[in-house]
Tab-separated table of C-alpha atoms in Angstrom:
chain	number	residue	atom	x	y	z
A	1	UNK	CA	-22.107	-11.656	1.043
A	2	UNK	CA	-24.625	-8.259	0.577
A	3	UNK	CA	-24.080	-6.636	-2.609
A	4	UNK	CA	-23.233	-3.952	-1.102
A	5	UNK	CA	-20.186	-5.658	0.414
A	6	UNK	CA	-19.402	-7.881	-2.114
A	7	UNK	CA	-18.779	-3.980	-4.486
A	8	UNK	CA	-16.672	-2.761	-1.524
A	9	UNK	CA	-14.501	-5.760	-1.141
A	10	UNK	CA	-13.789	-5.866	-5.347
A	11	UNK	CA	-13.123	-2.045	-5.341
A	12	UNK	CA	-10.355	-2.607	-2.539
A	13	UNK	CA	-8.873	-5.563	-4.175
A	14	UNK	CA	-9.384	-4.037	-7.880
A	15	UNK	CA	-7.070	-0.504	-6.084
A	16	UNK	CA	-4.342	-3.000	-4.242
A	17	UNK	CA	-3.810	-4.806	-7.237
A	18	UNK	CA	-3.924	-1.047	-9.293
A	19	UNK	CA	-1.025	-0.061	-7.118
A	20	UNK	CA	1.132	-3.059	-6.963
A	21	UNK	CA	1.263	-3.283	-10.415
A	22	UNK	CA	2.164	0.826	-10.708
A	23	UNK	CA	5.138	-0.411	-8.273
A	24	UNK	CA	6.111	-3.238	-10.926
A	25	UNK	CA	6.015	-0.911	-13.559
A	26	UNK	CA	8.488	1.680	-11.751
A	27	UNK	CA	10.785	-1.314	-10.427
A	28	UNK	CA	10.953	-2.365	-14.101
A	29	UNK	CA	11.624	0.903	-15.832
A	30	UNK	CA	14.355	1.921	-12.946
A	31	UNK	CA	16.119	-1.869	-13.293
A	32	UNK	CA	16.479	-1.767	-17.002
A	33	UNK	CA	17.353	2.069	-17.478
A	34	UNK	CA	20.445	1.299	-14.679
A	35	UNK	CA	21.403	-1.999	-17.065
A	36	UNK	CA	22.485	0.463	-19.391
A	37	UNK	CA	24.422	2.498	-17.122
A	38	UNK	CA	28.013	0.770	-16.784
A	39	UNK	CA	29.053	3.139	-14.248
A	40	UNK	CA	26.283	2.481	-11.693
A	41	UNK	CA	25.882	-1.053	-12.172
A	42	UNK	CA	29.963	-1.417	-11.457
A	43	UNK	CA	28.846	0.228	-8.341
A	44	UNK	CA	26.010	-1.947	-7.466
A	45	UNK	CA	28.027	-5.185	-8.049
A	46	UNK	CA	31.667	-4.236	-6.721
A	47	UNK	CA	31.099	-1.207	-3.977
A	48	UNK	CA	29.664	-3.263	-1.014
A	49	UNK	CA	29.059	-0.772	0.916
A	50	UNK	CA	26.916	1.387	-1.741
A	51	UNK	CA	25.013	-2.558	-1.710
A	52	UNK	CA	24.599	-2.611	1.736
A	53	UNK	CA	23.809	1.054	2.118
A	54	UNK	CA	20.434	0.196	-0.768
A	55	UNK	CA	19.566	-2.835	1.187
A	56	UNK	CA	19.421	-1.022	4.603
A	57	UNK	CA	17.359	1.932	3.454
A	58	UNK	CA	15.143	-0.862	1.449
A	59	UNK	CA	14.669	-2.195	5.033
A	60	UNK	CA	13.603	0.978	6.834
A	61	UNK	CA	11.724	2.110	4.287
A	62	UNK	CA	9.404	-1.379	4.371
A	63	UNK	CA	9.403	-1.399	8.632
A	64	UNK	CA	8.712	2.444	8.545
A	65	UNK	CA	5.671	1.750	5.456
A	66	UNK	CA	4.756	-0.744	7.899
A	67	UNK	CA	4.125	0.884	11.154
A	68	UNK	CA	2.978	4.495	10.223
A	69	UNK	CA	0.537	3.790	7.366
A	70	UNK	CA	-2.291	4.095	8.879
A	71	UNK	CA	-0.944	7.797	10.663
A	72	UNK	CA	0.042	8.779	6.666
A	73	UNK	CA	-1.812	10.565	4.222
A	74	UNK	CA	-2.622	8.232	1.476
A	75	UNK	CA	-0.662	10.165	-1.349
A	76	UNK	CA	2.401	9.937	1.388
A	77	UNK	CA	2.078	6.440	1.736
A	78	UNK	CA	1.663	5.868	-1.838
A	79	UNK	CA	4.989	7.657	-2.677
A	80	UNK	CA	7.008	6.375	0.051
A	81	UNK	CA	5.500	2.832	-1.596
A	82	UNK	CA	7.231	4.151	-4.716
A	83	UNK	CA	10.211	4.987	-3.497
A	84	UNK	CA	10.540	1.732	-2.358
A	85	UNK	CA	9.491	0.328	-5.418
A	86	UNK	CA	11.971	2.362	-7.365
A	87	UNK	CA	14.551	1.326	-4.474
A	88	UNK	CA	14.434	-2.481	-5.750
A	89	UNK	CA	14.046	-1.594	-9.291
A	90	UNK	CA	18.100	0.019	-8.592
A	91	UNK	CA	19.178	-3.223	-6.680
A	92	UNK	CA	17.645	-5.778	-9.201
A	93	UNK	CA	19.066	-4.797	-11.667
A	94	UNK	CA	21.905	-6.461	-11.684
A	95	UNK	CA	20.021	-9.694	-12.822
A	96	UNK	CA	20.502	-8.747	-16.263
A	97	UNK	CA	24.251	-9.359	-15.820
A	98	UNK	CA	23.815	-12.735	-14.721
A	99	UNK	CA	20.324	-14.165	-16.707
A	100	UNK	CA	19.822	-13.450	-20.703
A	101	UNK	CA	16.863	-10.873	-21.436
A	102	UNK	CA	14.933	-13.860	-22.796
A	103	UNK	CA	15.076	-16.109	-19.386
A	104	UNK	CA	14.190	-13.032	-17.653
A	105	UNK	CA	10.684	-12.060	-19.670
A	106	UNK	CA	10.021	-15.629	-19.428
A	107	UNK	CA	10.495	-15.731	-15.982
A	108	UNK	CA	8.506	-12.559	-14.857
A	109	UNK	CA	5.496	-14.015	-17.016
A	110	UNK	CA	5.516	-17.701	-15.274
A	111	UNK	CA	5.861	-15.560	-11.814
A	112	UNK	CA	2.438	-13.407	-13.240
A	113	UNK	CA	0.731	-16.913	-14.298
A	114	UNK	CA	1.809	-18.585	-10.544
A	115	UNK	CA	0.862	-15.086	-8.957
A	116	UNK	CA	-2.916	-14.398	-10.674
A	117	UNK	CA	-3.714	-18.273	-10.065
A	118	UNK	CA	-2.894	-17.999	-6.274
A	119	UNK	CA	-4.846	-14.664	-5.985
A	120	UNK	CA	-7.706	-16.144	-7.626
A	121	UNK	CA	-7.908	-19.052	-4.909
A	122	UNK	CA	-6.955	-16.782	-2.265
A	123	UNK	CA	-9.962	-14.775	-3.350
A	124	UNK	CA	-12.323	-17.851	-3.731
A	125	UNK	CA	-11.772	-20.084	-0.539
A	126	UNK	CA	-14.111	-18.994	1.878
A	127	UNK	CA	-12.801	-21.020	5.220
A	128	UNK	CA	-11.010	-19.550	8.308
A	129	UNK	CA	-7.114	-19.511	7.019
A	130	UNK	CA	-5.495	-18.063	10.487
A	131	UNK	CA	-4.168	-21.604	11.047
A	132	UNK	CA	-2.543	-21.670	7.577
A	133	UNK	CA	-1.351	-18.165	8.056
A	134	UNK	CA	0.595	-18.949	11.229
A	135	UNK	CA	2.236	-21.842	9.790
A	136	UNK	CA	2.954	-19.700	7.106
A	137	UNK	CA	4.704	-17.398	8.907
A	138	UNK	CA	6.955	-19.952	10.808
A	139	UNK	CA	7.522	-21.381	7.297
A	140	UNK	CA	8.964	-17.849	6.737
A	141	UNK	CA	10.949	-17.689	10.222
A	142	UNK	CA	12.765	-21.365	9.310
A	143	UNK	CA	13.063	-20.024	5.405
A	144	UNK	CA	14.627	-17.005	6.300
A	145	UNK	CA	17.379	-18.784	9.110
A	146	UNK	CA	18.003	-21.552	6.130
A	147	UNK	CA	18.976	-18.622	3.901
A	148	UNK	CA	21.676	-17.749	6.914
A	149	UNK	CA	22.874	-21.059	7.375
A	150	UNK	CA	23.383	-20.752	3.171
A	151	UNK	CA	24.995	-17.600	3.522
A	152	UNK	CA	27.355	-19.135	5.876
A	153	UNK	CA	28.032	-22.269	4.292
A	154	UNK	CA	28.017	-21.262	0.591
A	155	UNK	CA	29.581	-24.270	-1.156
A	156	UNK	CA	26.096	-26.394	-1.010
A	157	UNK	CA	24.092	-26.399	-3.790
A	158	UNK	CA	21.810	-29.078	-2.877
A	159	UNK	CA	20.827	-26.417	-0.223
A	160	UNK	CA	20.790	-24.174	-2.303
A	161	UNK	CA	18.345	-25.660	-4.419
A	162	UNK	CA	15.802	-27.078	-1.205
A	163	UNK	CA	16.177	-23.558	-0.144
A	164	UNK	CA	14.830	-22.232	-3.883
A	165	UNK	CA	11.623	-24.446	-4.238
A	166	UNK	CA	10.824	-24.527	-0.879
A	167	UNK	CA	10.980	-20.712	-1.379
A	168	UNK	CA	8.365	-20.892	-4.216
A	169	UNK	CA	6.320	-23.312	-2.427
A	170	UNK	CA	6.187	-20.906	0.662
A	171	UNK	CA	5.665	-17.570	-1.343
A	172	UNK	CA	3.094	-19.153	-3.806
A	173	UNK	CA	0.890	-19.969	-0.634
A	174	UNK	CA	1.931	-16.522	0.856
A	175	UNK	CA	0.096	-15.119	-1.960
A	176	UNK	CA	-3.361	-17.645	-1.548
A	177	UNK	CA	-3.282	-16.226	2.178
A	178	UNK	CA	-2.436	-12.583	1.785
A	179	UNK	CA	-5.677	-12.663	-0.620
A	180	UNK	CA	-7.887	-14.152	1.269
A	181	UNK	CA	-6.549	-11.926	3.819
A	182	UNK	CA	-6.918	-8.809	2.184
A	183	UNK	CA	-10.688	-9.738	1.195
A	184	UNK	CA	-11.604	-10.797	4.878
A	185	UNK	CA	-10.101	-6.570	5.727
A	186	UNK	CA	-11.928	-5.329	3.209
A	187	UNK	CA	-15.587	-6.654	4.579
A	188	UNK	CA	-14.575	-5.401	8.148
A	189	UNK	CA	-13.855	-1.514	6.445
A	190	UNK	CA	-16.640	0.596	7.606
A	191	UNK	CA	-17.175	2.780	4.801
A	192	UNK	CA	-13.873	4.603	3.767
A	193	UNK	CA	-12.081	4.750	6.731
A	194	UNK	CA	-8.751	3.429	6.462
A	195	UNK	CA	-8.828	2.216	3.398
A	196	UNK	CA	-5.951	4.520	1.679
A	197	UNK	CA	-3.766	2.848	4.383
A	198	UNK	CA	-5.093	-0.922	3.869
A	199	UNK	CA	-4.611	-0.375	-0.035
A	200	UNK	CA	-0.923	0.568	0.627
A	201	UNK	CA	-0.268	-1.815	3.225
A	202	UNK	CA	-2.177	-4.901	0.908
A	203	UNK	CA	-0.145	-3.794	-2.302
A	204	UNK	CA	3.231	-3.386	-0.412
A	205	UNK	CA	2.383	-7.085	1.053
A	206	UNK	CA	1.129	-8.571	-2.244
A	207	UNK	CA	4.348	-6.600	-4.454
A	208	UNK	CA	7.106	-8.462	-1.765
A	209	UNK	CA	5.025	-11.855	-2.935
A	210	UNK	CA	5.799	-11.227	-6.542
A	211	UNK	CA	9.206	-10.158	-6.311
A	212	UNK	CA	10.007	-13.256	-4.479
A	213	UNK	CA	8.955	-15.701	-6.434
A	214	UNK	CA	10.221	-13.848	-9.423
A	215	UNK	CA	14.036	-13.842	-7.762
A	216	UNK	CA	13.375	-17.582	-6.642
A	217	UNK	CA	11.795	-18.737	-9.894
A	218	UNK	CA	15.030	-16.708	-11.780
A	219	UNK	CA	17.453	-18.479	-9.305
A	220	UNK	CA	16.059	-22.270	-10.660
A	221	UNK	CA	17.026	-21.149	-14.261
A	222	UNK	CA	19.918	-20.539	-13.841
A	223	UNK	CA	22.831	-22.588	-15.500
């Protein structure tokens, strides 16, 4: 890889990974200041259709992100990012009801070890990975339906378990091939075209991968 390139592709990767973590930061400091509000979490926990209403708009905003980045301004995309951001800080944070403060810092910093070590050999393998990436994604499909079937039939928690570490399995390798996907992008930018979009897009893609194995990895602790 030319210099040149090699600069371009560590500057994109060095700003996705700059905004995901500004997302993490706002989902944390939203989650914890609503644990203290009694009033709000008794909402979030017993008023399904204030839940359902969060999850929708949580939805919309992530399919709307998803197909008018690139038409955006970067700052717009950015905050809408944010937003959304700020939008799961609200509905997570109703894991400090259920998990101590303790399992949930440990938690979050296995999730950051797991995370770091599959960008690193997301960023190192150097092969074609559009084969793993489609199984991937079917992985997904079939994760997603078993998480249906779970929802239907809730007394199983053998399931429920498969369903957790297949779940960290799948999002642990989401994360090796969003990297590696994100680094093939970058070399195909031509100059600075697109990139405010790509940076959004790659940190959006990168922060669901986190949050994800955070929940999953929080589910398998609990007692």
């Amino acid at each position: 890889v030319p210099a040149a390139s090699q600069v371009r592709v560590n500057r994109f990767l060095a700003l996705v990974y700059l905004v995901m973590a500004a997302g993490m930061a706002i989902t944390a400091l939203v989650s914890t200041s609503v644990s203290t509000n009694p009033a709000l979490m008794k909402r979030i926990l017993f008023d399904p259709w204030f839940t359902f209403g969060l999850f929708l708009i949580q939805i919309l905003v992530v399919v709307w992100l998803s197909a008018a980045v690139m038409r955006l301004s970067p700052v717009a995309a950015l905050l809408l990012f944010l937003f959304y951001s700020a939008l799961t800080g609200l509905s997570l944070s109703a894991i400090f009801i259920y998990y101590s403060q303790s399992t949930i810092a440990y938690t979050f910093w296995v999730t950051a070890g797991m995370f770091l070590f599959g960008s690193i050999v997301g960023f190192f393998i150097k092969g074609d990975m559009s084969g793993v990436g489609r199984f991937l994604m079917l992985a997904l499909l079939g994760w997603l339906f078993g998480w249906i079937f779970v929802w239907i039939f809730p007394r199983s928690p053998g399931l429920n378990q498969l369903m957790n570490f297949s779940g960290i399995l799948l999002f642990a390798g989401l994360t090796v091939w969003d990297t590696n996907r994100l680094k093939k992008l970058s070399t195909q930018l031509e100059g600075k075209q697109g990139m405010g979009g790509l940076v959004i897009i790659g940190a959006l893609t990168l922060y669901l991968d986190f949050i994800n194995l955070f929940l999953l990895l929080l589910r398998t602790s609990r007692r």
